[in-house]
mmCIF file of C-alpha atoms and ligand atoms in Angstrom:
data_model
loop_
_atom_site.group_PDB
_atom_site.id
_atom_site.type_symbol
_atom_site.label_atom_id
_atom_site.label_comp_id
_atom_site.label_asym_id
_atom_site.label_seq_id
_atom_site.Cartn_x
_atom_site.Cartn_y
_atom_site.Cartn_z
ATOM 1 C CA MET A 837 43.857 112.067 61.699
ATOM 2 C CA LYS A 838 44.688 109.546 64.726
ATOM 3 C CA ALA A 839 47.397 106.946 64.465
ATOM 4 C CA ALA A 840 49.416 104.871 66.698
ATOM 5 C CA VAL A 841 53.172 105.592 66.208
ATOM 6 C CA LEU A 842 56.106 103.521 67.596
ATOM 7 C CA TYR A 843 58.703 106.230 68.153
ATOM 8 C CA GLU A 844 61.452 103.910 69.967
ATOM 9 C CA ILE A 845 61.688 100.079 69.637
ATOM 10 C CA GLY A 846 60.417 98.454 72.939
ATOM 11 C CA ALA A 847 58.423 101.618 73.921
ATOM 12 C CA PRO A 848 54.657 101.724 73.951
ATOM 13 C CA LEU A 849 52.783 103.046 70.951
ATOM 14 C CA LYS A 850 51.710 106.557 71.018
ATOM 15 C CA ILE A 851 48.359 107.859 69.860
ATOM 16 C CA GLU A 852 49.097 110.861 67.976
ATOM 17 C CA ASP A 853 47.369 113.242 65.496
ATOM 18 C CA VAL A 854 49.228 112.960 62.233
ATOM 19 C CA THR A 855 48.933 114.100 58.598
ATOM 20 C CA LEU A 856 48.196 111.861 55.812
ATOM 21 C CA ASP A 857 49.151 112.964 52.326
ATOM 22 C CA GLU A 858 46.959 112.555 49.271
ATOM 23 C CA PRO A 859 47.168 109.420 47.296
ATOM 24 C CA GLN A 860 50.017 109.523 44.473
ATOM 25 C CA ASP A 861 50.208 107.426 41.478
ATOM 26 C CA ASN A 862 48.621 103.984 41.725
ATOM 27 C CA GLU A 863 47.706 104.743 45.457
ATOM 28 C CA VAL A 864 44.516 104.642 47.197
ATOM 29 C CA LEU A 865 43.283 106.388 50.408
ATOM 30 C CA ILE A 866 41.136 104.066 52.599
ATOM 31 C CA LYS A 867 39.041 104.915 55.533
ATOM 32 C CA LEU A 868 39.680 102.030 57.897
ATOM 33 C CA GLU A 869 36.781 100.392 59.814
ATOM 34 C CA ALA A 870 38.836 97.621 61.726
ATOM 35 C CA THR A 871 42.267 96.277 62.195
ATOM 36 C CA GLY A 872 43.238 92.970 63.649
ATOM 37 C CA VAL A 873 45.942 93.006 66.374
ATOM 38 C CA CYS A 874 48.576 90.550 65.102
ATOM 39 C CA HIS A 875 51.628 89.077 66.868
ATOM 40 C CA THR A 876 53.919 89.730 63.822
ATOM 41 C CA ASP A 877 54.004 93.516 64.575
ATOM 42 C CA LEU A 878 54.942 92.882 68.128
ATOM 43 C CA HIS A 879 58.119 91.248 66.860
ATOM 44 C CA PHE A 880 58.915 94.451 65.049
ATOM 45 C CA MET A 881 57.917 96.624 67.926
ATOM 46 C CA LYS A 882 60.069 94.504 70.265
ATOM 47 C CA GLY A 883 63.054 94.664 67.975
ATOM 48 C CA GLU A 884 63.206 90.932 67.194
ATOM 49 C CA MET A 885 62.691 92.017 63.606
ATOM 50 C CA PRO A 886 64.255 95.358 62.214
ATOM 51 C CA THR A 887 62.261 98.221 61.522
ATOM 52 C CA PRO A 888 63.018 101.971 61.129
ATOM 53 C CA VAL A 889 61.075 104.324 63.626
ATOM 54 C CA PRO A 890 59.143 106.123 63.930
ATOM 55 C CA VAL A 891 56.549 103.836 62.332
ATOM 56 C CA VAL A 892 52.964 103.078 62.393
ATOM 57 C CA PRO A 893 52.464 99.303 62.678
ATOM 58 C CA GLY A 894 49.120 97.507 61.909
ATOM 59 C CA HIS A 895 48.595 95.185 59.042
ATOM 60 C CA GLU A 896 45.088 93.535 59.106
ATOM 61 C CA GLY A 897 43.017 96.493 57.880
ATOM 62 C CA ALA A 898 39.714 96.517 56.347
ATOM 63 C CA GLY A 899 37.864 99.553 55.167
ATOM 64 C CA ILE A 900 36.310 101.581 52.300
ATOM 65 C CA VAL A 901 38.227 103.254 49.700
ATOM 66 C CA GLU A 902 37.522 107.010 49.814
ATOM 67 C CA LYS A 903 39.856 108.485 47.136
ATOM 68 C CA VAL A 904 42.023 107.152 44.301
ATOM 69 C CA GLY A 905 45.338 108.573 42.920
ATOM 70 C CA PRO A 906 46.300 109.017 39.334
ATOM 71 C CA GLY A 907 46.382 105.781 37.381
ATOM 72 C CA VAL A 908 44.426 103.558 39.672
ATOM 73 C CA THR A 909 42.465 101.083 37.527
ATOM 74 C CA THR A 910 41.422 98.314 40.041
ATOM 75 C CA LEU A 911 39.582 100.192 42.826
ATOM 76 C CA LYS A 912 37.104 103.087 42.999
ATOM 77 C CA PRO A 913 35.694 105.105 45.690
ATOM 78 C CA GLY A 914 33.234 103.060 47.782
ATOM 79 C CA ASP A 915 34.957 99.810 47.232
ATOM 80 C CA HIS A 916 35.100 97.584 50.424
ATOM 81 C CA VAL A 917 38.644 96.124 50.750
ATOM 82 C CA ILE A 918 41.070 94.128 52.870
ATOM 83 C CA LEU A 919 44.555 95.072 53.023
ATOM 84 C CA MET A 920 47.259 92.486 52.579
ATOM 85 C CA VAL A 921 50.367 92.147 54.563
ATOM 86 C CA ALA A 922 52.336 90.670 51.667
ATOM 87 C CA PHE A 923 52.719 93.106 48.641
ATOM 88 C CA ASN A 924 52.860 91.766 45.123
ATOM 89 C CA CYS A 925 53.977 93.876 42.159
ATOM 90 C CA GLY A 926 52.353 91.427 39.372
ATOM 91 C CA LYS A 927 55.486 91.862 37.246
ATOM 92 C CA CYS A 928 58.323 89.839 38.727
ATOM 93 C CA ARG A 929 59.194 86.013 38.106
ATOM 94 C CA TYR A 930 57.221 85.111 41.282
ATOM 95 C CA CYS A 931 54.215 86.980 40.554
ATOM 96 C CA TYR A 932 54.165 85.500 36.989
ATOM 97 C CA GLU A 933 54.832 82.044 38.382
ATOM 98 C CA GLY A 934 51.554 82.444 40.507
ATOM 99 C CA ARG A 935 53.440 82.797 43.681
ATOM 100 C CA PRO A 936 52.849 86.426 44.688
ATOM 101 C CA THR A 937 53.492 86.174 48.256
ATOM 102 C CA MET A 938 57.089 85.481 47.231
ATOM 103 C CA CYS A 939 57.181 88.727 45.295
ATOM 104 C CA VAL A 940 60.811 90.387 45.018
ATOM 105 C CA GLU A 941 59.355 93.645 46.289
ATOM 106 C CA ASN A 942 57.826 92.236 49.428
ATOM 107 C CA LEU A 943 61.039 91.839 51.606
ATOM 108 C CA PRO A 944 62.309 95.445 50.622
ATOM 109 C CA ILE A 945 58.913 96.977 51.595
ATOM 110 C CA GLN A 946 58.997 94.924 54.999
ATOM 111 C CA MET A 947 62.490 96.050 55.609
ATOM 112 C CA MET A 948 62.148 99.840 54.815
ATOM 113 C CA ALA A 949 58.611 100.180 56.031
ATOM 114 C CA THR A 950 57.663 102.284 53.227
ATOM 115 C CA LEU A 951 55.174 102.169 50.424
ATOM 116 C CA PRO A 952 56.379 100.286 47.343
ATOM 117 C CA GLY A 953 58.997 102.645 45.695
ATOM 118 C CA GLY A 954 60.000 104.016 48.967
ATOM 119 C CA GLY A 955 57.323 106.693 49.595
ATOM 120 C CA MET A 956 56.009 107.753 53.066
ATOM 121 C CA ARG A 957 52.511 109.541 53.109
ATOM 122 C CA LEU A 958 52.498 109.953 56.969
ATOM 123 C CA HIS A 959 53.900 112.933 58.732
ATOM 124 C CA LYS A 960 54.001 114.590 62.112
ATOM 125 C CA GLY A 961 55.098 118.155 61.482
ATOM 126 C CA ASP A 962 58.302 117.958 59.276
ATOM 127 C CA GLN A 963 59.011 114.197 60.475
ATOM 128 C CA ALA A 964 58.090 111.553 57.909
ATOM 129 C CA ILE A 965 56.587 108.450 59.440
ATOM 130 C CA HIS A 966 57.047 104.804 58.239
ATOM 131 C CA HIS A 967 54.482 102.354 57.004
ATOM 132 C CA LEU A 968 54.992 98.892 58.486
ATOM 133 C CA PHE A 969 54.467 96.298 55.728
ATOM 134 C CA GLY A 970 53.721 99.261 53.335
ATOM 135 C CA LEU A 971 50.427 99.814 55.275
ATOM 136 C CA ALA A 972 50.247 101.444 58.571
ATOM 137 C CA CYS A 973 46.716 100.205 59.648
ATOM 138 C CA TYR A 974 46.664 101.549 63.287
ATOM 139 C CA ALA A 975 45.140 104.669 61.837
ATOM 140 C CA GLU A 976 41.960 106.090 61.032
ATOM 141 C CA LYS A 977 42.964 106.289 57.353
ATOM 142 C CA VAL A 978 45.795 104.928 55.258
ATOM 143 C CA VAL A 979 47.212 105.601 51.849
ATOM 144 C CA VAL A 980 48.512 102.415 50.186
ATOM 145 C CA HIS A 981 49.407 100.965 46.821
ATOM 146 C CA GLU A 982 46.378 99.637 44.923
ATOM 147 C CA ARG A 983 47.803 96.123 44.793
ATOM 148 C CA SER A 984 48.049 96.103 48.696
ATOM 149 C CA ALA A 985 44.195 96.044 48.684
ATOM 150 C CA VAL A 986 41.669 93.309 47.671
ATOM 151 C CA LYS A 987 38.138 94.265 46.820
ATOM 152 C CA ILE A 988 35.689 91.999 48.971
ATOM 153 C CA ARG A 989 31.737 91.821 48.888
ATOM 154 C CA GLU A 990 30.027 94.759 50.811
ATOM 155 C CA ASP A 991 27.925 92.630 53.064
ATOM 156 C CA ALA A 992 30.951 91.086 54.916
ATOM 157 C CA PRO A 993 31.696 92.514 58.504
ATOM 158 C CA MET A 994 35.003 94.413 58.377
ATOM 159 C CA GLU A 995 35.684 93.703 61.975
ATOM 160 C CA VAL A 996 35.842 90.070 61.230
ATOM 161 C CA VAL A 997 37.064 89.913 57.767
ATOM 162 C CA CYS A 998 40.069 92.131 58.573
ATOM 163 C CA LEU A 999 41.667 89.116 60.040
ATOM 164 C CA LEU A 1000 42.150 87.694 56.408
ATOM 165 C CA GLY A 1001 44.812 90.254 55.561
ATOM 166 C CA CYS A 1002 47.365 88.205 57.367
ATOM 167 C CA GLY A 1003 47.043 85.684 60.256
ATOM 168 C CA THR A 1004 43.942 83.923 59.195
ATOM 169 C CA SER A 1005 44.792 83.529 55.576
ATOM 170 C CA THR A 1006 48.174 82.434 56.448
ATOM 171 C CA GLY A 1007 46.755 79.592 58.635
ATOM 172 C CA ILE A 1008 44.141 78.543 56.078
ATOM 173 C CA GLY A 1009 46.593 78.917 53.139
ATOM 174 C CA THR A 1010 49.362 76.933 54.640
ATOM 175 C CA ALA A 1011 47.123 74.133 55.601
ATOM 176 C CA ILE A 1012 45.298 74.079 52.068
ATOM 177 C CA ASN A 1013 47.608 75.653 49.415
ATOM 178 C CA THR A 1014 51.140 74.730 50.739
ATOM 179 C CA THR A 1015 50.254 71.318 51.698
ATOM 180 C CA LYS A 1016 47.960 70.602 48.825
ATOM 181 C CA ILE A 1017 46.501 68.032 51.466
ATOM 182 C CA LYS A 1018 43.900 65.474 50.304
ATOM 183 C CA ALA A 1019 40.820 64.283 52.285
ATOM 184 C CA GLY A 1020 41.926 61.630 54.662
ATOM 185 C CA GLU A 1021 45.600 62.817 55.051
ATOM 186 C CA SER A 1022 46.897 63.721 58.438
ATOM 187 C CA ILE A 1023 48.148 66.914 59.626
ATOM 188 C CA ALA A 1024 49.655 67.841 63.032
ATOM 189 C CA ILE A 1025 49.276 71.694 63.762
ATOM 190 C CA PHE A 1026 51.727 72.906 66.302
ATOM 191 C CA GLY A 1027 50.712 76.088 67.963
ATOM 192 C CA CYS A 1028 46.912 77.019 68.372
ATOM 193 C CA GLY A 1029 47.051 80.766 68.400
ATOM 194 C CA GLY A 1030 44.987 82.609 65.737
ATOM 195 C CA VAL A 1031 47.253 81.373 62.842
ATOM 196 C CA GLY A 1032 47.145 77.671 63.898
ATOM 197 C CA LEU A 1033 43.515 77.664 64.621
ATOM 198 C CA SER A 1034 42.991 79.123 61.123
ATOM 199 C CA ALA A 1035 45.068 76.249 59.999
ATOM 200 C CA VAL A 1036 42.728 73.959 61.781
ATOM 201 C CA MET A 1037 39.634 75.446 60.055
ATOM 202 C CA GLY A 1038 41.352 75.240 56.699
ATOM 203 C CA ALA A 1039 42.517 71.456 57.100
ATOM 204 C CA LYS A 1040 39.053 70.671 58.295
ATOM 205 C CA LEU A 1041 37.494 72.184 55.147
ATOM 206 C CA ALA A 1042 39.936 69.888 52.999
ATOM 207 C CA GLY A 1043 38.797 66.793 54.953
ATOM 208 C CA ALA A 1044 42.192 65.980 56.700
ATOM 209 C CA ARG A 1045 42.670 64.183 59.979
ATOM 210 C CA ILE A 1046 43.800 66.860 62.348
ATOM 211 C CA ILE A 1047 45.986 66.747 65.410
ATOM 212 C CA ALA A 1048 46.312 69.951 67.308
ATOM 213 C CA VAL A 1049 49.253 70.558 69.534
ATOM 214 C CA ASP A 1050 49.762 73.307 72.125
ATOM 215 C CA ALA A 1051 50.765 74.076 75.699
ATOM 216 C CA LEU A 1052 47.461 75.334 76.766
ATOM 217 C CA ASP A 1053 44.379 73.315 77.241
ATOM 218 C CA SER A 1054 42.118 76.479 76.496
ATOM 219 C CA LYS A 1055 43.730 76.706 72.953
ATOM 220 C CA LEU A 1056 43.091 72.809 72.442
ATOM 221 C CA GLU A 1057 39.517 73.205 73.326
ATOM 222 C CA LYS A 1058 39.230 75.798 70.784
ATOM 223 C CA ALA A 1059 40.924 73.702 68.286
ATOM 224 C CA LYS A 1060 38.661 70.854 68.970
ATOM 225 C CA GLU A 1061 35.596 73.206 68.490
ATOM 226 C CA LEU A 1062 37.110 74.393 65.023
ATOM 227 C CA GLY A 1063 37.504 70.797 63.980
ATOM 228 C CA ALA A 1064 40.644 69.121 65.374
ATOM 229 C CA ASP A 1065 39.992 65.370 65.613
ATOM 230 C CA TYR A 1066 42.811 64.953 68.406
ATOM 231 C CA THR A 1067 44.577 67.338 70.799
ATOM 232 C CA ILE A 1068 47.808 67.057 72.456
ATOM 233 C CA ASN A 1069 49.069 69.075 75.302
ATOM 234 C CA ALA A 1070 52.719 69.153 74.747
ATOM 235 C CA THR A 1071 53.471 70.097 78.460
ATOM 236 C CA LYS A 1072 51.721 66.740 79.606
ATOM 237 C CA GLU A 1073 52.417 64.168 76.688
ATOM 238 C CA ASP A 1074 55.096 63.899 74.030
ATOM 239 C CA PRO A 1075 53.739 64.465 70.755
ATOM 240 C CA GLN A 1076 56.365 62.267 69.137
ATOM 241 C CA LEU A 1077 55.072 59.284 71.107
ATOM 242 C CA ARG A 1078 51.313 60.271 71.070
ATOM 243 C CA ILE A 1079 50.858 60.876 67.166
ATOM 244 C CA PRO A 1080 52.195 57.405 66.227
ATOM 245 C CA GLU A 1081 49.773 56.068 68.746
ATOM 246 C CA ILE A 1082 46.908 57.891 67.281
ATOM 247 C CA LEU A 1083 47.756 57.495 63.503
ATOM 248 C CA GLY A 1084 49.828 54.284 63.588
ATOM 249 C CA GLY A 1085 52.887 56.269 62.285
ATOM 250 C CA GLY A 1086 54.098 59.843 61.910
ATOM 251 C CA ALA A 1087 51.855 62.482 60.341
ATOM 252 C CA ASP A 1088 51.683 63.257 56.656
ATOM 253 C CA TYR A 1089 52.297 67.025 57.255
ATOM 254 C CA ALA A 1090 53.407 69.062 60.104
ATOM 255 C CA LEU A 1091 52.744 72.794 60.436
ATOM 256 C CA GLU A 1092 54.771 74.867 62.933
ATOM 257 C CA PHE A 1093 53.163 78.192 63.955
ATOM 258 C CA VAL A 1094 54.890 78.781 67.265
ATOM 259 C CA GLY A 1095 58.247 80.302 65.846
ATOM 260 C CA ASN A 1096 60.187 78.180 68.444
ATOM 261 C CA VAL A 1097 63.291 76.247 67.102
ATOM 262 C CA ASP A 1098 62.585 73.326 69.732
ATOM 263 C CA VAL A 1099 59.010 72.971 68.438
ATOM 264 C CA MET A 1100 60.252 73.011 64.879
ATOM 265 C CA THR A 1101 62.775 69.941 65.869
ATOM 266 C CA LYS A 1102 59.899 68.292 67.635
ATOM 267 C CA ALA A 1103 57.543 68.682 64.719
ATOM 268 C CA LEU A 1104 59.924 67.298 62.255
ATOM 269 C CA GLY A 1105 60.249 64.060 64.465
ATOM 270 C CA CYS A 1106 56.437 63.830 64.218
ATOM 271 C CA ILE A 1107 55.895 63.395 60.649
ATOM 272 C CA ARG A 1108 56.448 60.063 58.689
ATOM 273 C CA ALA A 1109 59.170 59.060 56.495
ATOM 274 C CA GLY A 1110 58.608 61.139 53.291
ATOM 275 C CA GLY A 1111 56.482 63.482 55.265
ATOM 276 C CA ILE A 1112 56.675 67.355 54.898
ATOM 277 C CA LEU A 1113 57.185 69.893 57.647
ATOM 278 C CA ILE A 1114 56.251 73.484 56.967
ATOM 279 C CA VAL A 1115 57.700 76.087 59.024
ATOM 280 C CA ALA A 1116 55.428 79.242 59.254
ATOM 281 C CA GLY A 1117 55.937 80.629 62.843
ATOM 282 C CA MET A 1118 58.124 83.691 63.042
ATOM 283 C CA ALA A 1119 61.374 82.734 65.201
ATOM 284 C CA PRO A 1120 63.572 85.595 66.085
ATOM 285 C CA LEU A 1121 65.841 86.553 63.184
ATOM 286 C CA THR A 1122 69.031 85.342 64.885
ATOM 287 C CA SER A 1123 67.659 81.808 66.026
ATOM 288 C CA ILE A 1124 69.269 78.587 64.518
ATOM 289 C CA LEU A 1125 67.546 75.299 63.874
ATOM 290 C CA ASN A 1126 69.437 72.147 64.930
ATOM 291 C CA ILE A 1127 68.284 68.975 63.012
ATOM 292 C CA MET A 1128 69.497 65.428 62.480
ATOM 293 C CA PRO A 1129 70.540 65.109 59.007
ATOM 294 C CA PHE A 1130 69.394 61.405 59.059
ATOM 295 C CA GLU A 1131 65.743 62.828 58.771
ATOM 296 C CA PHE A 1132 66.615 63.712 55.194
ATOM 297 C CA LEU A 1133 67.703 60.108 54.468
ATOM 298 C CA ILE A 1134 64.270 58.955 55.198
ATOM 299 C CA GLY A 1135 62.772 61.352 52.744
ATOM 300 C CA LYS A 1136 61.357 64.114 54.999
ATOM 301 C CA THR A 1137 61.143 67.591 53.777
ATOM 302 C CA ILE A 1138 61.358 70.953 55.680
ATOM 303 C CA THR A 1139 59.847 73.899 53.925
ATOM 304 C CA GLY A 1140 58.578 77.264 54.457
ATOM 305 C CA ALA A 1141 55.648 79.399 53.262
ATOM 306 C CA VAL A 1142 55.005 83.160 52.915
ATOM 307 C CA GLN A 1143 51.468 84.138 53.980
ATOM 308 C CA GLY A 1144 50.108 80.609 53.274
ATOM 309 C CA ASP A 1145 50.874 80.922 49.503
ATOM 310 C CA VAL A 1146 47.611 82.879 48.907
ATOM 311 C CA ILE A 1147 46.867 84.397 45.734
ATOM 312 C CA PRO A 1148 45.080 87.309 47.256
ATOM 313 C CA GLN A 1149 42.728 88.267 44.484
ATOM 314 C CA ILE A 1150 41.473 84.765 44.208
ATOM 315 C CA ASP A 1151 41.639 83.515 47.573
ATOM 316 C CA ILE A 1152 40.772 86.250 49.894
ATOM 317 C CA PRO A 1153 37.294 86.919 48.196
ATOM 318 C CA ARG A 1154 36.884 82.978 48.231
ATOM 319 C CA TYR A 1155 37.601 82.922 52.024
ATOM 320 C CA VAL A 1156 35.276 85.700 52.707
ATOM 321 C CA ASP A 1157 32.468 83.679 50.888
ATOM 322 C CA LEU A 1158 33.234 80.687 52.977
ATOM 323 C CA PHE A 1159 33.027 82.779 56.124
ATOM 324 C CA MET A 1160 29.832 84.268 55.083
ATOM 325 C CA GLU A 1161 28.397 80.680 54.400
ATOM 326 C CA GLY A 1162 29.407 79.588 57.915
ATOM 327 C CA LYS A 1163 32.110 77.146 56.641
ATOM 328 C CA LEU A 1164 35.118 79.150 57.925
ATOM 329 C CA PRO A 1165 34.024 80.632 61.198
ATOM 330 C CA ILE A 1166 36.924 82.953 61.660
ATOM 331 C CA ASP A 1167 34.715 85.126 64.008
ATOM 332 C CA LYS A 1168 35.252 82.474 66.645
ATOM 333 C CA LEU A 1169 38.780 83.630 66.850
ATOM 334 C CA ILE A 1170 37.940 86.955 67.998
ATOM 335 C CA THR A 1171 37.982 87.290 71.822
ATOM 336 C CA LYS A 1172 37.844 91.034 72.232
ATOM 337 C CA THR A 1173 37.454 94.296 70.360
ATOM 338 C CA TYR A 1174 39.213 97.675 71.353
ATOM 339 C CA LYS A 1175 39.318 101.165 70.470
ATOM 340 C CA LEU A 1176 42.375 102.563 68.743
ATOM 341 C CA ASP A 1177 43.630 104.443 71.982
ATOM 342 C CA GLN A 1178 43.456 100.918 73.862
ATOM 343 C CA ILE A 1179 45.975 99.485 71.426
ATOM 344 C CA ASN A 1180 48.878 99.042 74.169
ATOM 345 C CA GLU A 1181 46.165 97.224 76.401
ATOM 346 C CA ALA A 1182 45.300 94.899 73.430
ATOM 347 C CA TYR A 1183 49.013 94.027 72.962
ATOM 348 C CA GLU A 1184 49.448 93.438 76.617
ATOM 349 C CA ALA A 1185 46.549 90.905 76.649
ATOM 350 C CA LEU A 1186 47.842 89.244 73.375
ATOM 351 C CA GLU A 1187 51.329 88.791 74.964
ATOM 352 C CA LYS A 1188 49.853 87.288 78.070
ATOM 353 C CA GLY A 1189 47.870 84.777 75.975
ATOM 354 C CA GLU A 1190 44.578 85.988 77.382
ATOM 355 C CA ILE A 1191 42.980 86.240 74.086
ATOM 356 C CA ILE A 1192 43.293 84.575 70.760
ATOM 357 C CA ARG A 1193 42.788 87.507 68.443
ATOM 358 C CA SER A 1194 41.330 90.956 69.102
ATOM 359 C CA VAL A 1195 40.335 93.703 66.866
ATOM 360 C CA ILE A 1196 40.635 97.468 66.822
ATOM 361 C CA LYS A 1197 37.440 99.155 65.691
ATOM 362 C CA MET A 1198 38.271 102.459 64.256
HETATM 363 ZN ZN1 LIG B 2027 56.199 90.465 42.147
HETATM 364 ZN ZN1 LIG B 2028 49.716 89.540 60.824
#
């Protein structure tokens, strides 16, 4: 089968014929229909986050279960599934606490780029190939652990709902789950790419007052279309001055999706005393955040979230239902679709900011 392989950090992906092994214990083989093109992979491909090579990236996959390995109880052939970027084991303290995106197995899988337990089912000749996030969705098929896949309704279009595997659910979940925002509370959303715009949609569902902040007017227009009440172009106006003008004070919550420490500092300045800043943007691993400790003396909180604190088995099918009912128009994020052999073109367009999100149709 075909897969897009990263052989060297910083190099383009190479479309290769590779071998995929049969699913082992608790694993499933899925024929992918679509995979979202997400910025997160780019951080690994460019070396801003570490990954072993060769590796197949791609973590926003959706497809149909073709085969199940021994011991699989939650899925069967024919099931439609979305693959989740954050693995959860179901057995650690975080999983028991109802915080599965914090699972202790998640980070090792990310760092080693293998299936849970260290297995690799991809080969090119004798050479084993890693699975980024335990997935490897830039391929026609994947073998993954059954707990990496969430069953969804069969009438949902895979080329749209695949986005819920990572970026979109991160945005929606951060806005709703992490904040626990109530109707009428205010939220400033910094960064209106695919994740930030998903947060706008989530905050809209929750009845919040939404201020979207970005450097590009085109993205702010999209934010307005998806439910932002106010927009601020941070290259033209200072959000720290403009937000108090709009709200009569700082925002109750700020979400940072840019992954830029200067934006994080600015966002902290934009919340009210006692307000909460949630950092969800992925800054390069070595960057350092500088803040005034005085901010803590007026009761501000800075916290983070992994994948919007979603509980995949509950939240993902729910977000799919909301999309199907027209309440969560995540299809509006998709600017373009590509074929697998156009993957490098898709990333170039993403880096240039030409598109909000694109999807590879297998
Ligand atoms: Zn766990
Ligand atoms: Zn992603």
